[in-house]
PDB file of C-alpha atoms and ligand atoms in Angstrom:
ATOM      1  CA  UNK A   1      19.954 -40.380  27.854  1.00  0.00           C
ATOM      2  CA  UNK A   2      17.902 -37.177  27.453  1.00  0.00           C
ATOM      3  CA  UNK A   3      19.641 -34.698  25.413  1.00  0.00           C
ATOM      4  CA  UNK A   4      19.852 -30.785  26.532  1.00  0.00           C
ATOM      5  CA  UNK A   5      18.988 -28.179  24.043  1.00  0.00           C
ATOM      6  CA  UNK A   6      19.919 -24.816  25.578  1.00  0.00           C
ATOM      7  CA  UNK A   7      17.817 -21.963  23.781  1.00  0.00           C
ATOM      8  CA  UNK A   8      21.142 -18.885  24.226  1.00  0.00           C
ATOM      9  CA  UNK A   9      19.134 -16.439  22.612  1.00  0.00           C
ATOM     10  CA  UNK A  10      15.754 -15.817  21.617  1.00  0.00           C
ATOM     11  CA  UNK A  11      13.669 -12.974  20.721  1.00  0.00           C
ATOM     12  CA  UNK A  12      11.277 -11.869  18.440  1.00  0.00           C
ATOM     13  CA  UNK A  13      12.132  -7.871  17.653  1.00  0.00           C
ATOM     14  CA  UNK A  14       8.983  -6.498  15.658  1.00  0.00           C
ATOM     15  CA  UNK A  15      10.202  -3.840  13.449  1.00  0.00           C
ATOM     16  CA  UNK A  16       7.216  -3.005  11.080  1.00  0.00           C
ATOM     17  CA  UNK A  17       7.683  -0.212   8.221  1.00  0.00           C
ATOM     18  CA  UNK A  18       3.750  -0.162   7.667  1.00  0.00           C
ATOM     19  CA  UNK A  19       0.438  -0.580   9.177  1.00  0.00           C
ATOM     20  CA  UNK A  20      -0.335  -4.130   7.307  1.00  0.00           C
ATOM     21  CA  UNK A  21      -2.180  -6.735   9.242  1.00  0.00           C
ATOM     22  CA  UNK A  22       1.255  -9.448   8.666  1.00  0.00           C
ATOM     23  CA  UNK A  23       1.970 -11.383  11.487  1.00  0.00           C
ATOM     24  CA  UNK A  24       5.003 -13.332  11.868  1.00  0.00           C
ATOM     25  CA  UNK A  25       5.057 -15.937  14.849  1.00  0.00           C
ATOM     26  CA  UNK A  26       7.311 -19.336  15.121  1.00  0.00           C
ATOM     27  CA  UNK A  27       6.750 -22.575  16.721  1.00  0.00           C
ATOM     28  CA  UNK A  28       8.555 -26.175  18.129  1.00  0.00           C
ATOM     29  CA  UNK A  29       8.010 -28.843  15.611  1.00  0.00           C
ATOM     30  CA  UNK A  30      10.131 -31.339  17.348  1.00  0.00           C
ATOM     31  CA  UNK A  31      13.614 -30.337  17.236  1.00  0.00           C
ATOM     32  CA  UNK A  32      13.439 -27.445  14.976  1.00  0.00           C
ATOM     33  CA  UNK A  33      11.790 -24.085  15.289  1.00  0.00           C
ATOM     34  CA  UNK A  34       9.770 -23.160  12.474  1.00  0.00           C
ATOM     35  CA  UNK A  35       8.973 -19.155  11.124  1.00  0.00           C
ATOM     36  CA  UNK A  36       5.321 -18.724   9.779  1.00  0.00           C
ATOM     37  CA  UNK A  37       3.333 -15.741   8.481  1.00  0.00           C
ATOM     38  CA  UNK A  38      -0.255 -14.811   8.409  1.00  0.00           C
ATOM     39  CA  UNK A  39      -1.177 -12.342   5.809  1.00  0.00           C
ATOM     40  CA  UNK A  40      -4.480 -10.952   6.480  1.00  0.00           C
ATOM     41  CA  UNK A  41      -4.134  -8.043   3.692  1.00  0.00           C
ATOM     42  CA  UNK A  42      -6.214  -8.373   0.580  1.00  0.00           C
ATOM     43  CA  UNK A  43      -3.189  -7.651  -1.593  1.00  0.00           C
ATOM     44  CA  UNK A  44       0.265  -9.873  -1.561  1.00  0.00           C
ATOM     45  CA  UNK A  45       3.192  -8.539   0.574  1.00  0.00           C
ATOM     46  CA  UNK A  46       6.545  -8.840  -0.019  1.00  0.00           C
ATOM     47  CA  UNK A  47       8.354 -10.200   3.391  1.00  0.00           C
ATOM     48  CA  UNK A  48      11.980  -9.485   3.969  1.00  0.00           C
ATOM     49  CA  UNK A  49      13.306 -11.412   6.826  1.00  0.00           C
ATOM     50  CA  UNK A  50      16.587 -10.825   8.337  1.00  0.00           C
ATOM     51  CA  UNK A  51      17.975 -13.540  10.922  1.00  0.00           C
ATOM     52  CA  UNK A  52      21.019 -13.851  12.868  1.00  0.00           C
ATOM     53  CA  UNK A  53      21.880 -17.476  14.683  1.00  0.00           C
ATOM     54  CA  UNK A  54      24.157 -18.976  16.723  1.00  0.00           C
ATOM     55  CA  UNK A  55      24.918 -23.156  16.101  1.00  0.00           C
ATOM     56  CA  UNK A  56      21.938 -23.428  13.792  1.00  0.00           C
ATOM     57  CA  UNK A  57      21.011 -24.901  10.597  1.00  0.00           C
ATOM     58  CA  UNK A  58      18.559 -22.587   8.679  1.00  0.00           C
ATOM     59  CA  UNK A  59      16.711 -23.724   5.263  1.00  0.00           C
ATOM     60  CA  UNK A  60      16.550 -20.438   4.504  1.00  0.00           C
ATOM     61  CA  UNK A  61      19.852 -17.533   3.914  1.00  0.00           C
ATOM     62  CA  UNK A  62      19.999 -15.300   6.231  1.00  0.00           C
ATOM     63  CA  UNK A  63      17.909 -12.985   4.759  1.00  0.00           C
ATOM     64  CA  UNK A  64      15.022 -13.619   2.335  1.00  0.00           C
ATOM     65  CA  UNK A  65      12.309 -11.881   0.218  1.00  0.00           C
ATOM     66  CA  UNK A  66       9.218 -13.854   0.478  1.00  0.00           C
ATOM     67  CA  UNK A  67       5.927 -13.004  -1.605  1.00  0.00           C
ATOM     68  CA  UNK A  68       3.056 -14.005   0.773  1.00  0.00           C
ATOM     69  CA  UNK A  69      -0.022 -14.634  -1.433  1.00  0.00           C
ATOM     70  CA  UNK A  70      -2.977 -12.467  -0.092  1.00  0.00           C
ATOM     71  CA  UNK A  71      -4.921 -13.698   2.475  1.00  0.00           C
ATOM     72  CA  UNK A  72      -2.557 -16.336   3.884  1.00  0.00           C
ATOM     73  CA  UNK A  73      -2.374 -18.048   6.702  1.00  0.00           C
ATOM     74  CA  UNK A  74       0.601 -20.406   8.522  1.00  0.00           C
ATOM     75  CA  UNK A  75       3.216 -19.835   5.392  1.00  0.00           C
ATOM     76  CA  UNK A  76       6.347 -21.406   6.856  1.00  0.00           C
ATOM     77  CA  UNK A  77       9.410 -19.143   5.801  1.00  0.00           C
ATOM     78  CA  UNK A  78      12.208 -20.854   7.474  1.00  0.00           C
ATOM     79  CA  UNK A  79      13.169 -23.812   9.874  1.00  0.00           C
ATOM     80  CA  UNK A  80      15.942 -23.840  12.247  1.00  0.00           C
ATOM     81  CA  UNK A  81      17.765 -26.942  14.244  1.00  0.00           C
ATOM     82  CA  UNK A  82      20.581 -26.977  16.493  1.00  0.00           C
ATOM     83  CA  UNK A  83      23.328 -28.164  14.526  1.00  0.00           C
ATOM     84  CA  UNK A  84      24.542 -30.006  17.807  1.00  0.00           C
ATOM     85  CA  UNK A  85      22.348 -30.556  21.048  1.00  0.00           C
ATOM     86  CA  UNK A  86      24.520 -27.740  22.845  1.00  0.00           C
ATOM     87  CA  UNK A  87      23.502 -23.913  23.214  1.00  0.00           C
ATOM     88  CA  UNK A  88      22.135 -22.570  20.732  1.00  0.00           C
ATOM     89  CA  UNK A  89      19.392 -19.684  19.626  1.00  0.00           C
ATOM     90  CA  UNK A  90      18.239 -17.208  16.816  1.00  0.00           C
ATOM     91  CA  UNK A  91      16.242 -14.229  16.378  1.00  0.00           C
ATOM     92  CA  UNK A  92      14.809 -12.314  12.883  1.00  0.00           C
ATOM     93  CA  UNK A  93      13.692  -9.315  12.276  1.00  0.00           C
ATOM     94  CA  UNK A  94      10.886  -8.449   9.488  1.00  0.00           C
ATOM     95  CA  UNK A  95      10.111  -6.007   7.151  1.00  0.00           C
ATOM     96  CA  UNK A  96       6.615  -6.325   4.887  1.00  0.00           C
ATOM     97  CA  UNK A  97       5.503  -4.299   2.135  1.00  0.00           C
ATOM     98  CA  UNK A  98       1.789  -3.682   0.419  1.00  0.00           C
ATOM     99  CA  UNK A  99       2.692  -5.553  -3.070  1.00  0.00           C
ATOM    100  CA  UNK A 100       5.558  -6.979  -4.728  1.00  0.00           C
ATOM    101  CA  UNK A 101       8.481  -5.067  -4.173  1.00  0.00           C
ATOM    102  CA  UNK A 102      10.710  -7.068  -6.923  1.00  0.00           C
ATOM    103  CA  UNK A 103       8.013  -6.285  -9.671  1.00  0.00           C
ATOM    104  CA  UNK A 104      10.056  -4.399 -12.177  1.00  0.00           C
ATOM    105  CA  UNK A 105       7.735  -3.716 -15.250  1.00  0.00           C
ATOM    106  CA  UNK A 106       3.881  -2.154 -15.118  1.00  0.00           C
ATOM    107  CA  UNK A 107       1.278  -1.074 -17.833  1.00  0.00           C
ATOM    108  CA  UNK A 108       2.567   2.133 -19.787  1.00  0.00           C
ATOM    109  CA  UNK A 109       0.465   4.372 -20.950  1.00  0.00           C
ATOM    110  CA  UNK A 110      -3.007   2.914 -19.573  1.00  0.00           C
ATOM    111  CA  UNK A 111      -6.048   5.392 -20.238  1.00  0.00           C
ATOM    112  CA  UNK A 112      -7.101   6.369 -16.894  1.00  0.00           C
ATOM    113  CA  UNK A 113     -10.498   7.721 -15.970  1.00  0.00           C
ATOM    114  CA  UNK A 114     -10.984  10.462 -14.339  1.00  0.00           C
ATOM    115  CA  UNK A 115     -12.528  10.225 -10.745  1.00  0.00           C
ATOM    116  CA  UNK A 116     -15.581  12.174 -11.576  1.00  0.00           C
ATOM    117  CA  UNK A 117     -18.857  11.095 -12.764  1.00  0.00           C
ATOM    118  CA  UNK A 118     -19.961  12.549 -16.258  1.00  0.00           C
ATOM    119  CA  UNK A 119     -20.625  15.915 -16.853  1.00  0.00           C
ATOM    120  CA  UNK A 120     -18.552  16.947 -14.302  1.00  0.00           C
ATOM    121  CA  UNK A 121     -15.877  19.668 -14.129  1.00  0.00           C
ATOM    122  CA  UNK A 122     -12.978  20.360 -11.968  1.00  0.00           C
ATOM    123  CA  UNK A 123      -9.700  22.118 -11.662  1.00  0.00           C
ATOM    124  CA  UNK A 124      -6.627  20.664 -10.783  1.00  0.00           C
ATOM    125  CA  UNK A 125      -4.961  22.498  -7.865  1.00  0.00           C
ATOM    126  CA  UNK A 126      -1.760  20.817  -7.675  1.00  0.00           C
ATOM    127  CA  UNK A 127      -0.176  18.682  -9.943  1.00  0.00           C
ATOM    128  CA  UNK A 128       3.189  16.476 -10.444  1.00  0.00           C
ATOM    129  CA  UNK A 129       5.973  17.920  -7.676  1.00  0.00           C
ATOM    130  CA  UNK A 130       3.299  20.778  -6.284  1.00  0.00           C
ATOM    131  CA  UNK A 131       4.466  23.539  -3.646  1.00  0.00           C
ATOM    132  CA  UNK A 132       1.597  22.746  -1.108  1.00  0.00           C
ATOM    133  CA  UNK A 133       2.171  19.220  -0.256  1.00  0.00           C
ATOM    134  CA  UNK A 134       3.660  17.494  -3.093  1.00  0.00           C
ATOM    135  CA  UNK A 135       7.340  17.618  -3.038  1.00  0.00           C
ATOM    136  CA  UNK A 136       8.788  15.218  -4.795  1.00  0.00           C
ATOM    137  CA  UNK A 137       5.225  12.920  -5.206  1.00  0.00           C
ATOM    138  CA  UNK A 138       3.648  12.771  -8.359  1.00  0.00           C
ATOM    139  CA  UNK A 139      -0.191  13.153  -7.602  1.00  0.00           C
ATOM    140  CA  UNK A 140      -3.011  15.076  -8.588  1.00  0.00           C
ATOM    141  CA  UNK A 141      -5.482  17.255  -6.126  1.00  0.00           C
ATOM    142  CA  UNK A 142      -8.677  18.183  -7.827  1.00  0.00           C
ATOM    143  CA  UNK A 143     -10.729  21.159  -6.041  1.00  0.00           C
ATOM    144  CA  UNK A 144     -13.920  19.382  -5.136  1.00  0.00           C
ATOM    145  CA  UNK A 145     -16.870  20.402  -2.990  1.00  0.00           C
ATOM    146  CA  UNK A 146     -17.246  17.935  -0.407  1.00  0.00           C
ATOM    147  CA  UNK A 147     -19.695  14.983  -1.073  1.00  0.00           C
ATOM    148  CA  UNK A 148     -18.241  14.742  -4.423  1.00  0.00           C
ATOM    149  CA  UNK A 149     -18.681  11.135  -6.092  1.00  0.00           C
ATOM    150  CA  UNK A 150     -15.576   9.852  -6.565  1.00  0.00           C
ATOM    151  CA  UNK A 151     -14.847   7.056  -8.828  1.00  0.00           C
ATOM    152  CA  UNK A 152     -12.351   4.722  -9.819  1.00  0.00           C
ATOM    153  CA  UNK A 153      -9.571   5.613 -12.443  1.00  0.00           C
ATOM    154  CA  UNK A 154      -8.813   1.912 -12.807  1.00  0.00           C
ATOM    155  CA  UNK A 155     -10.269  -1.548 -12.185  1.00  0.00           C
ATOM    156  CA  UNK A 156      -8.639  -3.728  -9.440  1.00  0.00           C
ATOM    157  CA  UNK A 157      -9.189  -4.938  -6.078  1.00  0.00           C
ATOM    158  CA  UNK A 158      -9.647  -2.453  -2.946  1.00  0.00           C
ATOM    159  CA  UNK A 159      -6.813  -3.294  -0.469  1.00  0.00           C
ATOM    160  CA  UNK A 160      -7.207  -0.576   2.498  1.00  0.00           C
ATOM    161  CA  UNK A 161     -10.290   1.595   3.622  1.00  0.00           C
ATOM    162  CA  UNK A 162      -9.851   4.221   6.056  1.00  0.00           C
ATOM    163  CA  UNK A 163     -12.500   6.736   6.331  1.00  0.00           C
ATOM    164  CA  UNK A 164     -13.063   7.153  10.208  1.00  0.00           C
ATOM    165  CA  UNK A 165     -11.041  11.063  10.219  1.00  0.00           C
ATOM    166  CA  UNK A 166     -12.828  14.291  10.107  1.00  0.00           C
ATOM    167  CA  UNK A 167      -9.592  16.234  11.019  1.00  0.00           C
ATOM    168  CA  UNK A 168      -7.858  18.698   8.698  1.00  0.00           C
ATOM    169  CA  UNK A 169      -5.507  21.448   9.039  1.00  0.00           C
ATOM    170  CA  UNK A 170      -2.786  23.666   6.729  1.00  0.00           C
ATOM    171  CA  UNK A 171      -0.165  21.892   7.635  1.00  0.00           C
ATOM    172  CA  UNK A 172       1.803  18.354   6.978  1.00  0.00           C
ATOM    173  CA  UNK A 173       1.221  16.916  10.382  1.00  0.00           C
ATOM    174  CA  UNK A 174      -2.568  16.598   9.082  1.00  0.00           C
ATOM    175  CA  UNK A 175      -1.505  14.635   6.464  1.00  0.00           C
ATOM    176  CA  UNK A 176      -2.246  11.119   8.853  1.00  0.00           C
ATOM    177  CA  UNK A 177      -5.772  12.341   9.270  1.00  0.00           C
ATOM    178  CA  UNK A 178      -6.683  11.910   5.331  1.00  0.00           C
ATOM    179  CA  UNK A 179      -9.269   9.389   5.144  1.00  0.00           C
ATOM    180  CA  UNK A 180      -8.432   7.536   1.959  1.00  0.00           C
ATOM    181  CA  UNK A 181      -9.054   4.213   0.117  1.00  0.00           C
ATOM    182  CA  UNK A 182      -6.342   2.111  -1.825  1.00  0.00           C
ATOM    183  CA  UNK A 183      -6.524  -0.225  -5.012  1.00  0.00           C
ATOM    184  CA  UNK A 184      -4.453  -2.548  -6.395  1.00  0.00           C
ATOM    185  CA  UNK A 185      -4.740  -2.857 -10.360  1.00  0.00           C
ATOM    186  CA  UNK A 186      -3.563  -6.001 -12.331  1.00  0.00           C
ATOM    187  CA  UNK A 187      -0.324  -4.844 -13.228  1.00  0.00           C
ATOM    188  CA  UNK A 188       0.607  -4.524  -9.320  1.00  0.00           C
ATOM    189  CA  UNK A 189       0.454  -0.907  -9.045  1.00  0.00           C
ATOM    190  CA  UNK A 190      -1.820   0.635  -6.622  1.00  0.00           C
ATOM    191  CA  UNK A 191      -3.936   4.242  -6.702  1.00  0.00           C
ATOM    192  CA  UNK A 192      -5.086   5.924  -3.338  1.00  0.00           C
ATOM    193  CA  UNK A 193      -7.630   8.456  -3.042  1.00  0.00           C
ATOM    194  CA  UNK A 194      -7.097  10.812  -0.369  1.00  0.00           C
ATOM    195  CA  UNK A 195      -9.126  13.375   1.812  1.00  0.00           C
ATOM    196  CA  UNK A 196     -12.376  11.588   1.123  1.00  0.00           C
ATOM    197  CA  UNK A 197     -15.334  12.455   3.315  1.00  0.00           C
ATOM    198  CA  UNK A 198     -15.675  10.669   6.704  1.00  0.00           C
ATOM    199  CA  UNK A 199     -17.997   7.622   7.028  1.00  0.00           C
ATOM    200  CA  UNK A 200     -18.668   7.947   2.957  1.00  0.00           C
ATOM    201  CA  UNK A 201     -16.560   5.247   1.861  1.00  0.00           C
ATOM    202  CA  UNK A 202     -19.327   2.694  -0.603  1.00  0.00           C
ATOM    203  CA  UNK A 203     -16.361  -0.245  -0.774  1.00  0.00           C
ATOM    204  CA  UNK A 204     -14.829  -2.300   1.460  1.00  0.00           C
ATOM    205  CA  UNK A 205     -11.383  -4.265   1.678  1.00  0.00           C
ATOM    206  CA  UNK A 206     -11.573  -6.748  -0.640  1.00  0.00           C
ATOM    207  CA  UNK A 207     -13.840  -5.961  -3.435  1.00  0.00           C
ATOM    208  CA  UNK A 208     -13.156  -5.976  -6.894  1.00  0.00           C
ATOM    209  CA  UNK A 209     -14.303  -2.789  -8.664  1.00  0.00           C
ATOM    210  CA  UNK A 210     -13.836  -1.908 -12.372  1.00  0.00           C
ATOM    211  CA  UNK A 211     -12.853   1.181 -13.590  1.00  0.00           C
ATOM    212  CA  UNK A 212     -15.404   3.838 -12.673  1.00  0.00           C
ATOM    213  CA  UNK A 213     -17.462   2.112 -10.126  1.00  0.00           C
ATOM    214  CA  UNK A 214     -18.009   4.726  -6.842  1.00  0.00           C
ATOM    215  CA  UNK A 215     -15.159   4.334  -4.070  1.00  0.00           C
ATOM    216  CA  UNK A 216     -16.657   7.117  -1.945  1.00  0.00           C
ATOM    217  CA  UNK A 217     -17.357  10.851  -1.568  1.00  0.00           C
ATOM    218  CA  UNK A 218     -14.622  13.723  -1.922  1.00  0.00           C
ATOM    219  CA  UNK A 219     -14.356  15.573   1.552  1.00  0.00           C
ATOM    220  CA  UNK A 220     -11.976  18.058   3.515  1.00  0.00           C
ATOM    221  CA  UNK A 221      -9.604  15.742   5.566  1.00  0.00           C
ATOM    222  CA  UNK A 222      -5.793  15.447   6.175  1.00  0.00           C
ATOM    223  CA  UNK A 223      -3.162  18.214   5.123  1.00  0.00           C
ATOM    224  CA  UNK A 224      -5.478  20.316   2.497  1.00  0.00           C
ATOM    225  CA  UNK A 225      -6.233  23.766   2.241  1.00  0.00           C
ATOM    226  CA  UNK A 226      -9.484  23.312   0.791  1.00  0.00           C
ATOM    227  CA  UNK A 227     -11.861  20.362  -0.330  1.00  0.00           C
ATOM    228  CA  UNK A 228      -9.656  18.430  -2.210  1.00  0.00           C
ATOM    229  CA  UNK A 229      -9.579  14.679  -3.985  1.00  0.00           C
ATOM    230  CA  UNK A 230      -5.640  13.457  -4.320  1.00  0.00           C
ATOM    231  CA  UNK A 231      -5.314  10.834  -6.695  1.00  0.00           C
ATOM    232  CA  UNK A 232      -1.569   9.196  -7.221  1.00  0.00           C
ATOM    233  CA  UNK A 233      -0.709   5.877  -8.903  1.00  0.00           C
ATOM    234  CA  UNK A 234       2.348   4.148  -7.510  1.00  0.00           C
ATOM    235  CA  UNK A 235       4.751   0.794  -7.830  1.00  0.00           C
ATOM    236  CA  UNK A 236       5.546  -0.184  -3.963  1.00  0.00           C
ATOM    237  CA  UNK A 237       9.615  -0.256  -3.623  1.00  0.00           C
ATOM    238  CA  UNK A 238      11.717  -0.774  -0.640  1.00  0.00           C
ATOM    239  CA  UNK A 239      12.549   3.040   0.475  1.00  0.00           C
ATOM    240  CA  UNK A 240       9.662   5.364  -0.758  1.00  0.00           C
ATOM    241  CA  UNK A 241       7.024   4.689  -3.552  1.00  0.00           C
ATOM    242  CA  UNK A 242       7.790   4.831  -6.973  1.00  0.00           C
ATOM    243  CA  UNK A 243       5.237   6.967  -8.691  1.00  0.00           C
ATOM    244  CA  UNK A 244       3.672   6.560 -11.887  1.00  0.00           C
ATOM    245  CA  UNK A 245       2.801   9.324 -14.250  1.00  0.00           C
ATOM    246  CA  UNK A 246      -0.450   9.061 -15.291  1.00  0.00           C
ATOM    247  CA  UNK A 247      -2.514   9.687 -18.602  1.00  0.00           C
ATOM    248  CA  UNK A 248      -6.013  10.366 -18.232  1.00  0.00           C
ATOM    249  CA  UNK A 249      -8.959  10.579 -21.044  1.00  0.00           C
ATOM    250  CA  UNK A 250     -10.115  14.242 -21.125  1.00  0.00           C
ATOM    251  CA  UNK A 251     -13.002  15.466 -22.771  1.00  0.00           C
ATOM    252  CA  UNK A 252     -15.245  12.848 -24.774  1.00  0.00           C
ATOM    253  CA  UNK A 253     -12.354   9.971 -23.738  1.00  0.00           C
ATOM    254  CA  UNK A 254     -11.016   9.931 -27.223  1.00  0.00           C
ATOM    255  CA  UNK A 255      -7.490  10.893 -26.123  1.00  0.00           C
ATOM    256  CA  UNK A 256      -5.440  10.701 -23.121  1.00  0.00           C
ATOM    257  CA  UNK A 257      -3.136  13.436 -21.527  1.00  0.00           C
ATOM    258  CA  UNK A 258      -1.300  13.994 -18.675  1.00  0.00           C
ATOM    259  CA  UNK A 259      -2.760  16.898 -16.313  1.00  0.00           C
ATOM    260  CA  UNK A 260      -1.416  20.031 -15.607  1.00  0.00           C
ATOM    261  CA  UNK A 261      -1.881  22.328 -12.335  1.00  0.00           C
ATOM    262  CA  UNK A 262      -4.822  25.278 -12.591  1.00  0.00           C
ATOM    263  CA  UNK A 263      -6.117  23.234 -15.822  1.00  0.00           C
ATOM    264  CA  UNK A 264     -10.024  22.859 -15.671  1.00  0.00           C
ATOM    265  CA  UNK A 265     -11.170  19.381 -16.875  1.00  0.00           C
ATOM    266  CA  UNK A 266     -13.897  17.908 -18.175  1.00  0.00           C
ATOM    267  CA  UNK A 267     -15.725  14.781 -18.233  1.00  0.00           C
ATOM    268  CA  UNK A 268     -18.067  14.021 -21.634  1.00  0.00           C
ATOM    269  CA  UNK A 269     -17.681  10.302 -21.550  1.00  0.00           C
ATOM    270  CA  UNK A 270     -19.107   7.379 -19.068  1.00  0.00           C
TER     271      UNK A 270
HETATM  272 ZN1   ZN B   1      -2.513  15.755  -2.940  1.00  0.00          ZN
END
């Protein structure tokens, strides 16, 4: 006798917090229903999958964190299977996040470069909590003419390039036109550089570049007032980003200090 399964309910809500390229998708492996992920960032992402189910045996809770290993493809999460052959049906939603959101600890107190080649001087026009556009965001805007080199403060692995915008303006709904670059560094933190120059980006998603190899050029784009670099260094967490203060070498590099607003800097080192 041929058995009925009965699928009740079944859908496959996309909520998405971010803009990561994280599919989720399931599939019939005989009697069960299996959840898989592709993760086509060049970082890990955390996963949080929430399902609901009705006469269903899951081998997963109800809702689980998953780390998803960069560039992954078919990661089963979860199977499901009718607990009788009657009606029966699920549906998840998902949540992802750039990085591991469980990571608790990071590098203190790492000398950071500054994002300038040597010889260079610039003033810092907003600093930790600024009045322009950094309310409660600890970041750093340098004044810098456009076409600026900008190099990396830290070594790690470039996760996002976006450098197609040439649109700025005064106020914060600019801020989605800043083209910007991010990296992850070992310790699972992650810098962005924001309002580079369009088109000038010199890495891609996916390389590995040490600490002061060129990301791109410094431009005018997003929510600025005038040619700006941002800089911030942040842990990714559930709700917002945690931001990291950051200590940069100064002068000839022999010290590191954290930078103030309408301070001029310079850079005497490599
Ligand atoms: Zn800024």
């Amino acid at each position: 006798m041929r058995l009925a399964i009965i699928i009740l309910f079944f859908s496959i809500p996309i909520f998405s917090q971010t803009d990561l390229e994280v599919k989720f998708y399931y599939g019939k492996v005989n009697d069960s229903f299996e959840i898989f992920v592709d993760n086509n960032e060049y970082c890990e992402v955390t996963a949080v999958l929430q399902l609901s189910h009705e006469n269903v045996m899951v081998s997963s809770k109800n809702q689980n964190t998953f780390l998803i290993p960069a560039r992954t493809k078919n990661l089963k999460l979860s199977s499901l299977t009718a607990i009788d052959y009657g009606k029966y049906g699920f549906e998840f939603t998902h949540k992802e996040y750039r990085g591991d959101i469980t990571k608790s600890s990071y590098s203190n107190h790492y000398p950071y470069s500054l994002p300038f080649l040597k010889g260079q001087v610039y003033k810092v026009i907003q600093a930790y909590n600024g009045s322009f556009s950094h309310q409660n965001m600890k970041a750093i805007d340098f004044e810098m003419p456009i076409g600026t080199t900008v190099t990396a403060i830290r070594s790690g692995t470039v996760v996002k390039v976006e450098d197609h915008f040439e649109t700025q303006g005064e106020t914060e709904d600019f801020a989605k036109f800043s083209n910007h670059i991010i990296v992850m560094h070992s310790d699972g933190t992650f810098a962005t550089y924001g309002h580079l120059q369009q088109n000038s980006s010199k890495v891609k998603a996916g390389d590995v570049v040490n600490r002061d190899a060129i990301l791109a050029l410094s431009g005018n784009t997003g929510w600025t007032k005038v040619p700006t670099l941002h800089v911030e260094v942040y842990r990714p967490k559930p709700s917002e980003k945690q931001y990291i203060e950051t200590e940069f070498k100064v002068g000839f590099g022999q010290s590191t200090i954290f930078l103030k607003e309408n301070q001029i800097y310079k850079r005497d080192y490599r």
